[in-house]
Every structure is written in C-alpha cells, then in structure tokens.
Tab-separated table of C-alpha atoms in Angstrom:
chain	number	residue	atom	x	y	z
A	1	GLN	CA	57.597	-8.004	59.637
A	2	PHE	CA	60.432	-7.079	57.299
A	3	VAL	CA	63.724	-6.785	59.202
A	4	LEU	CA	67.175	-5.868	57.910
A	5	THR	CA	70.080	-7.022	60.082
A	6	GLN	CA	73.519	-5.421	60.025
A	7	SER	CA	76.571	-5.974	62.204
A	8	PRO	CA	77.036	-2.946	64.487
A	9	SER	CA	80.682	-2.456	63.600
A	10	ALA	CA	83.421	-3.350	61.153
A	11	SER	CA	87.020	-2.320	60.650
A	12	ALA	CA	89.665	-2.587	57.970
A	13	SER	CA	93.006	-1.043	57.173
A	14	LEU	CA	93.677	1.914	54.925
A	15	GLY	CA	94.039	0.673	51.346
A	16	ALA	CA	92.404	-2.678	52.064
A	17	SER	CA	88.929	-3.923	51.121
A	18	VAL	CA	85.911	-4.526	53.305
A	19	LYS	CA	82.595	-6.301	52.755
A	20	LEU	CA	79.555	-5.150	54.730
A	21	THR	CA	76.488	-7.377	55.002
A	22	CYS	CA	72.767	-6.694	55.185
A	23	THR	CA	70.623	-9.760	55.910
A	24	LEU	CA	66.944	-9.802	54.935
A	25	SER	CA	64.482	-11.483	57.257
A	26	SER	CA	62.985	-14.870	56.460
A	27	GLY	CA	60.523	-14.851	53.575
A	28	HIS	CA	61.916	-11.648	52.095
A	29	SER	CA	65.064	-12.890	50.377
A	30	PHE	CA	63.828	-11.819	46.922
A	31	HIS	CA	63.864	-8.113	47.665
A	32	PRO	CA	66.291	-5.453	46.500
A	33	ILE	CA	67.899	-3.087	48.978
A	34	ALA	CA	69.738	0.211	48.939
A	35	TRP	CA	72.932	1.261	50.731
A	36	HIS	CA	73.447	4.723	52.219
A	37	GLN	CA	76.581	6.244	53.722
A	38	GLN	CA	76.588	8.723	56.578
A	39	GLN	CA	79.938	10.330	57.332
A	40	PRO	CA	80.441	11.794	60.824
A	41	GLY	CA	78.409	14.957	61.325
A	42	LYS	CA	76.833	14.781	57.862
A	43	GLY	CA	73.552	13.678	56.357
A	44	PRO	CA	73.087	10.372	54.555
A	45	ARG	CA	74.130	9.866	50.934
A	46	PHE	CA	72.686	7.257	48.598
A	47	LEU	CA	75.375	4.836	47.405
A	48	MET	CA	73.560	2.189	45.366
A	49	GLN	CA	70.659	-0.157	45.055
A	50	ILE	CA	71.269	-3.902	44.747
A	51	ASN	CA	68.907	-6.327	43.054
A	52	THR	CA	68.518	-9.984	43.969
A	53	ASP	CA	70.765	-11.004	41.052
A	54	GLY	CA	73.547	-8.779	42.360
A	55	ARG	CA	73.194	-6.102	39.716
A	56	HIS	CA	73.647	-2.715	41.274
A	57	THR	CA	72.892	0.855	40.253
A	58	LYS	CA	74.995	3.557	41.880
A	59	GLY	CA	74.124	7.083	42.829
A	60	ASP	CA	75.569	10.244	41.353
A	61	GLY	CA	79.338	10.520	41.705
A	62	ILE	CA	79.867	7.317	43.657
A	63	PRO	CA	83.425	6.072	42.998
A	64	ASP	CA	84.159	2.752	41.317
A	65	ARG	CA	85.691	1.568	44.616
A	66	PHE	CA	82.147	0.982	45.827
A	67	SER	CA	80.337	-2.068	44.495
A	68	GLY	CA	77.601	-4.456	45.555
A	69	SER	CA	76.592	-8.076	45.302
A	70	SER	CA	73.916	-10.457	46.504
A	71	SER	CA	73.659	-14.044	47.731
A	72	GLY	CA	70.380	-15.506	48.909
A	73	SER	CA	69.047	-13.319	51.689
A	74	GLU	CA	72.287	-11.348	51.988
A	75	ARG	CA	73.173	-8.114	50.248
A	76	PHE	CA	76.736	-6.865	50.315
A	77	LEU	CA	78.507	-3.545	50.039
A	78	ILE	CA	82.127	-3.915	49.003
A	79	ILE	CA	84.533	-1.034	49.410
A	80	SER	CA	87.989	-1.465	47.933
A	81	SER	CA	91.137	0.659	48.345
A	82	LEU	CA	89.762	2.032	51.616
A	83	GLN	CA	90.346	5.712	52.250
A	84	SER	CA	90.046	7.670	55.470
A	85	GLU	CA	86.862	9.360	54.267
A	86	ASP	CA	85.178	5.950	54.024
A	87	GLU	CA	85.014	5.880	57.821
A	88	ALA	CA	81.277	6.281	58.273
A	89	ASP	CA	78.019	4.609	59.195
A	90	TYR	CA	76.472	2.487	56.473
A	91	TYR	CA	72.749	1.715	56.366
A	92	CYS	CA	70.768	-0.650	54.197
A	93	GLN	CA	67.141	0.122	53.314
A	94	THR	CA	64.132	-1.491	51.688
A	95	TRP	CA	61.445	0.269	49.716
A	96	GLY	CA	57.986	-0.655	48.509
A	97	THR	CA	57.386	-2.648	51.660
A	98	ASP	CA	54.889	-1.585	54.307
A	99	PRO	CA	56.569	0.088	56.082
A	100	TRP	CA	59.902	0.839	54.436
A	101	VAL	CA	62.738	-0.295	56.694
A	102	PHE	CA	66.297	0.697	57.565
A	103	GLY	CA	68.844	-1.664	59.006
A	104	GLY	CA	70.458	-0.696	62.285
A	105	GLY	CA	73.622	0.479	60.556
A	106	THR	CA	77.265	-0.611	60.547
A	107	LYS	CA	79.959	1.707	61.862
A	108	LEU	CA	83.040	1.265	59.682
A	109	THR	CA	86.401	2.183	61.181
A	110	VAL	CA	89.373	2.638	58.863
A	111	LEU	CA	92.540	1.677	60.739
B	1	GLU	CA	70.785	18.899	39.531
B	2	VAL	CA	68.393	17.427	42.091
B	3	GLN	CA	68.439	19.364	45.361
B	4	LEU	CA	66.445	19.140	48.585
B	5	VAL	CA	66.901	22.160	50.839
B	6	GLN	CA	65.443	21.930	54.335
B	7	SER	CA	64.423	24.677	56.721
B	8	GLY	CA	66.687	25.709	59.579
B	9	ALA	CA	67.136	24.408	63.101
B	10	GLU	CA	64.283	24.872	65.571
B	11	VAL	CA	64.120	25.119	69.350
B	12	LYS	CA	60.663	24.549	70.820
B	13	LYS	CA	58.965	23.854	74.131
B	14	PRO	CA	56.928	20.715	74.887
B	15	GLY	CA	53.339	21.105	73.748
B	16	GLU	CA	54.141	23.575	70.984
B	17	SER	CA	53.455	22.985	67.299
B	18	LEU	CA	56.009	22.977	64.495
B	19	LYS	CA	56.141	22.611	60.730
B	20	ILE	CA	59.471	22.052	58.955
B	21	SER	CA	59.936	22.156	55.206
B	22	CYS	CA	61.889	20.578	52.383
B	23	LYS	CA	62.083	22.463	49.069
B	24	ALA	CA	62.817	20.349	46.008
B	25	SER	CA	64.367	21.432	42.738
B	26	GLY	CA	65.875	19.859	39.644
B	27	TYR	CA	63.128	17.303	38.997
B	28	ASN	CA	59.364	17.024	38.601
B	29	PHE	CA	58.267	17.225	42.247
B	30	THR	CA	54.769	15.873	41.659
B	31	ASN	CA	55.939	12.617	40.066
B	32	TYR	CA	58.020	11.030	42.832
B	33	TRP	CA	57.514	9.989	46.429
B	34	ILE	CA	59.225	12.133	49.047
B	35	GLY	CA	59.720	10.956	52.599
B	36	TRP	CA	60.941	11.802	56.062
B	37	VAL	CA	63.520	10.052	58.227
B	38	ARG	CA	64.266	10.619	61.911
B	39	GLN	CA	67.663	10.318	63.536
B	40	MET	CA	67.662	10.659	67.290
B	41	PRO	CA	70.938	11.697	68.986
B	42	GLY	CA	73.543	8.984	68.523
B	43	LYS	CA	71.067	6.593	66.909
B	44	GLY	CA	70.287	5.151	63.489
B	45	LEU	CA	67.888	6.130	60.739
B	46	GLU	CA	64.144	5.572	61.197
B	47	TRP	CA	61.675	5.686	58.302
B	48	MET	CA	58.726	7.914	59.251
B	49	GLY	CA	56.670	7.874	56.066
B	50	ILE	CA	56.293	9.078	52.512
B	51	ILE	CA	53.960	11.267	50.478
B	52	TYR	CA	53.237	11.358	46.751
B	53	PRO	CA	52.863	15.060	45.933
B	54	GLY	CA	50.850	14.368	42.774
B	55	ASP	CA	47.798	13.219	44.729
B	56	SER	CA	48.906	13.575	48.392
B	57	ASP	CA	48.743	9.807	48.932
B	58	THR	CA	50.551	9.364	52.263
B	59	ARG	CA	51.933	6.280	54.004
B	60	TYR	CA	53.068	6.434	57.619
B	61	SER	CA	55.188	4.076	59.644
B	62	PRO	CA	53.060	2.618	62.460
B	63	SER	CA	55.565	4.171	64.876
B	64	PHE	CA	54.725	7.662	63.638
B	65	GLN	CA	51.066	7.332	62.611
B	66	GLY	CA	49.066	9.946	64.508
B	67	GLN	CA	52.220	11.642	65.834
B	68	VAL	CA	53.077	13.734	62.758
B	69	THR	CA	51.405	14.932	59.574
B	70	MET	CA	53.039	15.008	56.167
B	71	SER	CA	51.896	17.339	53.409
B	72	ALA	CA	53.138	18.750	50.129
B	73	GLY	CA	52.667	21.995	48.219
B	74	GLN	CA	52.812	21.177	44.520
B	75	SER	CA	53.016	24.762	43.307
B	76	ILE	CA	56.124	25.481	45.348
B	77	SER	CA	57.664	21.981	45.208
B	78	THR	CA	57.860	21.780	48.977
B	79	ALA	CA	57.183	18.946	51.409
B	80	TYR	CA	56.275	19.543	55.029
B	81	LEU	CA	56.420	17.671	58.322
B	82	HIS	CA	54.117	18.941	61.054
B	83	TRP	CA	53.759	18.310	64.774
B	84	SER	CA	50.791	19.679	66.732
B	85	ASN	CA	52.050	18.719	70.189
B	86	LEU	CA	55.808	18.378	70.503
B	87	ARG	CA	57.446	16.197	73.141
B	88	ALA	CA	61.008	16.147	74.433
B	89	SER	CA	61.369	12.751	72.733
B	90	ASP	CA	60.873	14.455	69.349
B	91	THR	CA	64.354	15.961	69.707
B	92	ALA	CA	66.214	14.680	66.645
B	93	ILE	CA	67.529	15.502	63.209
B	94	TYR	CA	64.888	15.089	60.526
B	95	TYR	CA	65.861	14.378	56.930
B	96	CYS	CA	63.728	14.545	53.840
B	97	ALA	CA	64.609	12.322	50.903
B	98	THR	CA	63.119	11.673	47.503
B	99	ALA	CA	62.616	8.275	45.926
B	100	MET	CA	63.046	8.555	42.185
B	101	GLY	CA	62.213	5.130	40.879
B	102	GLY	CA	63.063	3.060	43.927
B	103	PRO	CA	64.767	3.802	47.262
B	104	PHE	CA	65.614	7.212	48.651
B	105	ASN	CA	68.289	8.437	46.267
B	106	TYR	CA	68.541	12.126	47.102
B	107	TRP	CA	68.657	13.524	50.624
B	108	GLY	CA	68.171	16.911	52.240
B	109	GLN	CA	70.779	18.318	54.600
B	110	GLY	CA	68.670	17.705	57.695
B	111	THR	CA	66.789	19.886	60.200
B	112	LEU	CA	67.697	19.737	63.889
B	113	VAL	CA	64.642	19.959	66.130
B	114	THR	CA	65.263	20.505	69.842
B	115	VAL	CA	62.340	20.272	72.250
B	116	SER	CA	63.144	21.409	75.755
B	117	SER	CA	61.411	23.233	78.567
C-alpha cells in the first residue's frame, strides 16, 4: 500500500523560508509526487510536480518563491520569502498508482 | 485557459439520489483523465477515482467503489459524480480535477453536498 506521510503542522516567520516534507512509503521511493496548496476557505491549487531527481515542473502562475527538491524517499516543497497568503494547507499526491494517494496534509502557519 | 466549473451546492435527505457535475473548457476533454476528490468537514483530501472521457475507463478508490458512480459526457465536456443512496456521512465538499499528463493540475471550485434529515 502506497502511503505518503506529512507532518501535521509547520510554522515559520514572515519573510523566512520553510521546507515541507512528504515521505514515500517503503518500496516506493522512485516515484514522483505533486504538491497542492489549499488556502483557508478555498479549493486546492496545483503547485508543482517533483521527479525523483529533484526536477520540478510548476503550475500556471506559481511564483519563483516556490521550489521543490528530492532526496531518497523524501520530496520537499520549499517556500522562500514567506508571505501571509502562504498560510495554508499543503498536500502531496501520487498519480499512476492504484489507487492514487494524498498525504494527510501539513498546515503551515506564518508567524 | 483551462477551467473546471462545478455545479452548485446541494442539500439532500438520507436515501435520496444526487448527481453533481463538472464542466471542462480550454482543453480537449476526451484526452485527459478527470477525477473526483472528497473533503469532509475539517479534514484532508481523499482521492475517490478517475475517469477517462475518451473511452469511459474508470478507476475507483476501494473506499468509494460501489458507493458512487463516475461518468462523462463527451459532447458537452462534462464529468459527473452520482450517488443513488445518500448518507449523512456523504456530507462534504467534492472537487473535480483534471490530470493533464501527470497529477491533478487543474481543479474545480468545489461543490458542497449536505445530507441531513
């Protein structure tokens, strides 16, 4: 069973950087993932997909402050120069697996 | 511009049936998977399943198999999610999303379904 594990919460100060982690379950470390952002009261928005080599492809209009990387079974979302509107829930997702899977989400608080 | 526009909020009673819709525009609807995601109040995203409008090939999450039916109308570029017997536990926001070459990369605005006696 493919499982994506995320920390429930994270926090960082306005203007700082933060690195969110999505860990793939054992035996699935060679799988790309996607990151989605869900701001309070809104629907999800696709941020990027991250390949196993760390290359990432961003969605339409996603600022350069958002980037991604990869290391082993971990996939990272890095947000630099944090702004208040970055306070949101962030979900990682697989595709092509059976079934597709979402991580439990990380609630990011901007202090 | 790719757009997914979902039908409006619904209030239903347990046991009733319901079909919600997701109208796509800005891309070739028949060529890409389109899926549905549930978000129960205060909870995370749950993948329900996907359908390929070109041939109606459908894949369901085991958690939702037999509970809902997905369909697609090619001529009107619209995907549907149908319940034949709603339960209070179906109360949630339902999102459609299209997967153009990989993960979900465009999302609908969501449809709130409330099931209450």
